[in-house]
């Protein structure tokens, strides 16, 4: 079982500090999980692309989603992130630490951005240090997320976690942050996250919130 590491971590979201309490402070078993992403267009109302998922965390190592986009694979407007629980109620191994990250590409795959990551769960989680975008930081067509695992450091632990996503646009600023349900609530998808004008963001910031 996991145990409570300490106080709830504050995620810096769109220039404000948002603190959210997990549903319970008990050390309940958490589900094995994968990470997923889905894109859409039309201000989050049309052209819903096929979600892409990593492997499940208990497999270990590093796992990528396929590159995902909206249905015409051009300038999607919105994205949502999935905390996807394993089928059949499988539980997360107690010796796994993890972080999530991503990158984006444009122009038929020729403009690939750098991989960016959140801090590790054992370090308290947090947001990616920069946005997920392509090499010129302008209106990517396709996005890819990554789940990376390692052995949990001695003495470290966490009792619950969830994911966050918000859109960023150079001309419009940051959109509203959207959160998945907590892992202890069996996870699920966030709402779709647009930028402030619901049109062609330059990238996304994702977060790992841990208690």
Short mmCIF file of C-alpha atoms in Angstrom, two decimals:
data_model
loop_
_atom_site.label_atom_id
_atom_site.label_comp_id
_atom_site.label_asym_id
_atom_site.label_seq_id
_atom_site.Cartn_x
_atom_site.Cartn_y
_atom_site.Cartn_z
CA UNK A 1 0.00 0.00 0.00
CA UNK A 2 0.95 3.61 -0.52
CA UNK A 3 1.15 6.01 2.38
CA UNK A 4 0.51 9.72 2.72
CA UNK A 5 3.66 11.61 1.81
CA UNK A 6 2.67 14.92 3.37
CA UNK A 7 0.52 17.87 2.55
CA UNK A 8 -1.36 18.27 -0.70
CA UNK A 9 0.82 19.60 -3.50
CA UNK A 10 -0.22 22.93 -5.01
CA UNK A 11 -0.18 23.06 -8.79
CA UNK A 12 0.54 26.42 -10.37
CA UNK A 13 -2.19 26.78 -12.95
CA UNK A 14 -2.60 29.79 -15.23
CA UNK A 15 -0.84 32.12 -12.82
CA UNK A 16 -2.88 31.04 -9.78
CA UNK A 17 -2.29 28.42 -7.10
CA UNK A 18 -4.98 25.72 -7.00
CA UNK A 19 -5.03 23.37 -4.01
CA UNK A 20 -7.38 20.39 -4.10
CA UNK A 21 -7.82 17.71 -1.48
CA UNK A 22 -7.86 14.06 -2.46
CA UNK A 23 -11.08 12.21 -1.57
CA UNK A 24 -9.49 10.36 1.34
CA UNK A 25 -6.28 10.43 3.35
CA UNK A 26 -6.38 6.65 3.83
CA UNK A 27 -3.72 4.51 2.17
CA UNK A 28 -6.14 2.74 -0.19
CA UNK A 29 -4.71 0.62 -3.01
CA UNK A 30 -4.50 2.52 -6.32
CA UNK A 31 -5.30 1.14 -9.77
CA UNK A 32 -2.70 0.20 -12.33
CA UNK A 33 -3.10 2.81 -15.06
CA UNK A 34 -2.12 4.12 -18.46
CA UNK A 35 -2.06 7.73 -19.70
CA UNK A 36 -4.13 8.88 -22.66
CA UNK A 37 -4.83 11.93 -24.80
CA UNK A 38 -7.66 12.95 -27.15
CA UNK A 39 -7.89 16.02 -29.42
CA UNK A 40 -10.91 17.81 -30.92
CA UNK A 41 -11.73 20.86 -33.02
CA UNK A 42 -14.55 23.38 -33.48
CA UNK A 43 -14.09 24.86 -30.02
CA UNK A 44 -14.23 21.37 -28.44
CA UNK A 45 -17.48 20.49 -30.27
CA UNK A 46 -16.44 18.65 -33.46
CA UNK A 47 -13.79 16.44 -35.13
CA UNK A 48 -13.12 14.23 -32.11
CA UNK A 49 -9.95 12.27 -32.76
CA UNK A 50 -9.24 8.74 -31.61
CA UNK A 51 -7.69 8.70 -28.11
CA UNK A 52 -4.18 7.29 -27.80
CA UNK A 53 -2.81 5.51 -24.71
CA UNK A 54 0.52 4.45 -23.22
CA UNK A 55 1.12 0.97 -21.84
CA UNK A 56 0.10 0.35 -18.24
CA UNK A 57 2.49 1.51 -15.52
CA UNK A 58 3.09 -1.98 -14.08
CA UNK A 59 4.90 -2.97 -17.30
CA UNK A 60 7.66 -0.55 -16.24
CA UNK A 61 10.05 1.40 -18.43
CA UNK A 62 9.01 4.21 -20.79
CA UNK A 63 5.89 4.09 -22.94
CA UNK A 64 4.51 6.55 -25.52
CA UNK A 65 1.04 7.12 -26.89
CA UNK A 66 0.79 7.26 -30.67
CA UNK A 67 0.70 10.78 -32.08
CA UNK A 68 -2.94 11.89 -31.83
CA UNK A 69 -4.89 14.74 -33.39
CA UNK A 70 -8.42 15.67 -34.42
CA UNK A 71 -10.07 13.85 -37.33
CA UNK A 72 -8.45 15.97 -40.08
CA UNK A 73 -5.09 16.09 -38.22
CA UNK A 74 -4.83 19.87 -38.61
CA UNK A 75 -4.71 22.54 -35.87
CA UNK A 76 -6.91 20.93 -33.18
CA UNK A 77 -8.55 23.33 -30.74
CA UNK A 78 -8.84 21.27 -27.56
CA UNK A 79 -7.33 18.33 -25.69
CA UNK A 80 -8.25 16.14 -22.76
CA UNK A 81 -6.02 13.84 -20.70
CA UNK A 82 -6.96 10.37 -19.40
CA UNK A 83 -6.01 8.60 -16.19
CA UNK A 84 -7.02 5.21 -17.57
CA UNK A 85 -7.45 2.41 -14.99
CA UNK A 86 -6.56 -1.18 -15.87
CA UNK A 87 -9.39 -3.52 -16.79
CA UNK A 88 -10.47 -5.98 -14.12
CA UNK A 89 -9.40 -3.94 -11.12
CA UNK A 90 -5.63 -4.52 -11.35
CA UNK A 91 -3.67 -2.58 -8.74
CA UNK A 92 -0.58 -0.41 -9.11
CA UNK A 93 2.57 -2.09 -7.83
CA UNK A 94 3.82 -0.58 -4.57
CA UNK A 95 7.41 -0.18 -5.80
CA UNK A 96 6.74 2.06 -8.84
CA UNK A 97 7.53 5.74 -9.18
CA UNK A 98 6.42 7.62 -12.31
CA UNK A 99 6.21 10.89 -14.19
CA UNK A 100 4.39 11.96 -17.37
CA UNK A 101 5.37 14.19 -20.26
CA UNK A 102 4.85 14.89 -23.93
CA UNK A 103 5.85 16.50 -27.20
CA UNK A 104 4.13 17.73 -30.36
CA UNK A 105 4.83 17.96 -34.08
CA UNK A 106 3.60 19.87 -37.12
CA UNK A 107 4.03 20.08 -40.90
CA UNK A 108 3.59 16.35 -41.55
CA UNK A 109 5.96 15.41 -38.76
CA UNK A 110 8.86 17.63 -39.83
CA UNK A 111 8.62 20.10 -36.91
CA UNK A 112 9.01 17.96 -33.77
CA UNK A 113 9.22 19.62 -30.38
CA UNK A 114 11.30 18.58 -27.38
CA UNK A 115 10.06 16.14 -24.77
CA UNK A 116 9.05 17.86 -21.54
CA UNK A 117 8.22 16.11 -18.25
CA UNK A 118 6.52 16.67 -14.93
CA UNK A 119 8.53 16.04 -11.76
CA UNK A 120 8.39 12.46 -10.40
CA UNK A 121 5.47 11.41 -8.21
CA UNK A 122 7.90 10.68 -5.36
CA UNK A 123 9.14 14.29 -5.61
CA UNK A 124 5.61 15.64 -5.14
CA UNK A 125 4.62 15.93 -8.79
CA UNK A 126 3.92 19.27 -10.46
CA UNK A 127 3.57 20.72 -13.96
CA UNK A 128 5.77 20.25 -17.02
CA UNK A 129 8.52 22.86 -16.92
CA UNK A 130 7.34 24.22 -20.29
CA UNK A 131 4.44 23.59 -22.62
CA UNK A 132 4.16 20.61 -24.93
CA UNK A 133 4.55 22.05 -28.43
CA UNK A 134 6.34 21.65 -31.77
CA UNK A 135 9.74 23.01 -32.77
CA UNK A 136 8.46 26.51 -33.60
CA UNK A 137 5.94 26.68 -30.72
CA UNK A 138 3.06 27.48 -33.09
CA UNK A 139 -0.23 25.59 -33.61
CA UNK A 140 0.93 21.94 -33.62
CA UNK A 141 -1.11 19.35 -35.51
CA UNK A 142 -0.29 16.25 -33.45
CA UNK A 143 0.56 15.47 -29.82
CA UNK A 144 2.15 12.54 -28.00
CA UNK A 145 2.27 11.77 -24.27
CA UNK A 146 4.76 9.60 -22.40
CA UNK A 147 4.64 7.62 -19.14
CA UNK A 148 8.04 6.95 -17.57
CA UNK A 149 8.56 4.69 -14.54
CA UNK A 150 11.42 3.85 -12.20
CA UNK A 151 11.82 2.05 -8.84
CA UNK A 152 10.30 4.02 -5.97
CA UNK A 153 13.13 5.60 -3.93
CA UNK A 154 13.57 4.28 -0.37
CA UNK A 155 11.33 6.04 2.10
CA UNK A 156 9.21 7.70 -0.61
CA UNK A 157 5.53 7.16 -1.26
CA UNK A 158 2.20 8.70 -2.24
CA UNK A 159 -1.42 7.88 -1.46
CA UNK A 160 -3.27 9.33 -4.46
CA UNK A 161 -2.77 11.24 -7.72
CA UNK A 162 -4.55 12.81 -10.68
CA UNK A 163 -3.61 14.55 -13.94
CA UNK A 164 -4.17 18.11 -15.19
CA UNK A 165 -4.08 19.84 -18.58
CA UNK A 166 -4.45 23.41 -19.81
CA UNK A 167 -3.94 25.07 -23.21
CA UNK A 168 -1.47 27.88 -23.81
CA UNK A 169 -1.48 30.39 -26.66
CA UNK A 170 0.99 33.23 -27.24
CA UNK A 171 -1.78 35.58 -28.31
CA UNK A 172 -4.48 34.52 -25.85
CA UNK A 173 -2.75 33.31 -22.68
CA UNK A 174 -3.53 30.21 -20.67
CA UNK A 175 -6.88 28.47 -20.72
CA UNK A 176 -8.68 26.97 -17.73
CA UNK A 177 -7.08 23.92 -16.15
CA UNK A 178 -9.00 20.65 -16.41
CA UNK A 179 -8.43 17.71 -14.06
CA UNK A 180 -9.02 13.98 -14.22
CA UNK A 181 -10.76 12.26 -11.31
CA UNK A 182 -8.37 11.00 -8.63
CA UNK A 183 -6.83 7.55 -9.02
CA UNK A 184 -8.65 6.47 -5.84
CA UNK A 185 -11.90 7.33 -7.67
CA UNK A 186 -10.81 4.98 -10.48
CA UNK A 187 -9.56 7.80 -12.71
CA UNK A 188 -11.11 8.74 -16.04
CA UNK A 189 -10.76 11.62 -18.52
CA UNK A 190 -10.58 15.33 -17.83
CA UNK A 191 -12.90 17.73 -19.63
CA UNK A 192 -11.61 19.15 -22.90
CA UNK A 193 -9.23 22.09 -22.35
CA UNK A 194 -9.27 25.00 -24.85
CA UNK A 195 -7.32 28.24 -24.76
CA UNK A 196 -9.14 31.49 -24.02
CA UNK A 197 -10.60 31.94 -27.50
CA UNK A 198 -11.27 28.23 -28.12
CA UNK A 199 -9.07 28.27 -31.22
CA UNK A 200 -5.67 26.81 -32.22
CA UNK A 201 -3.53 26.85 -29.06
CA UNK A 202 0.26 26.80 -29.35
CA UNK A 203 0.57 23.91 -26.91
CA UNK A 204 -0.46 22.37 -23.60
CA UNK A 205 0.89 22.19 -20.07
CA UNK A 206 0.15 18.97 -18.21
CA UNK A 207 0.47 18.28 -14.52
CA UNK A 208 0.75 15.44 -12.02
CA UNK A 209 -0.91 16.24 -8.69
CA UNK A 210 0.14 13.94 -5.86
CA UNK A 211 -0.80 13.48 -2.19
#
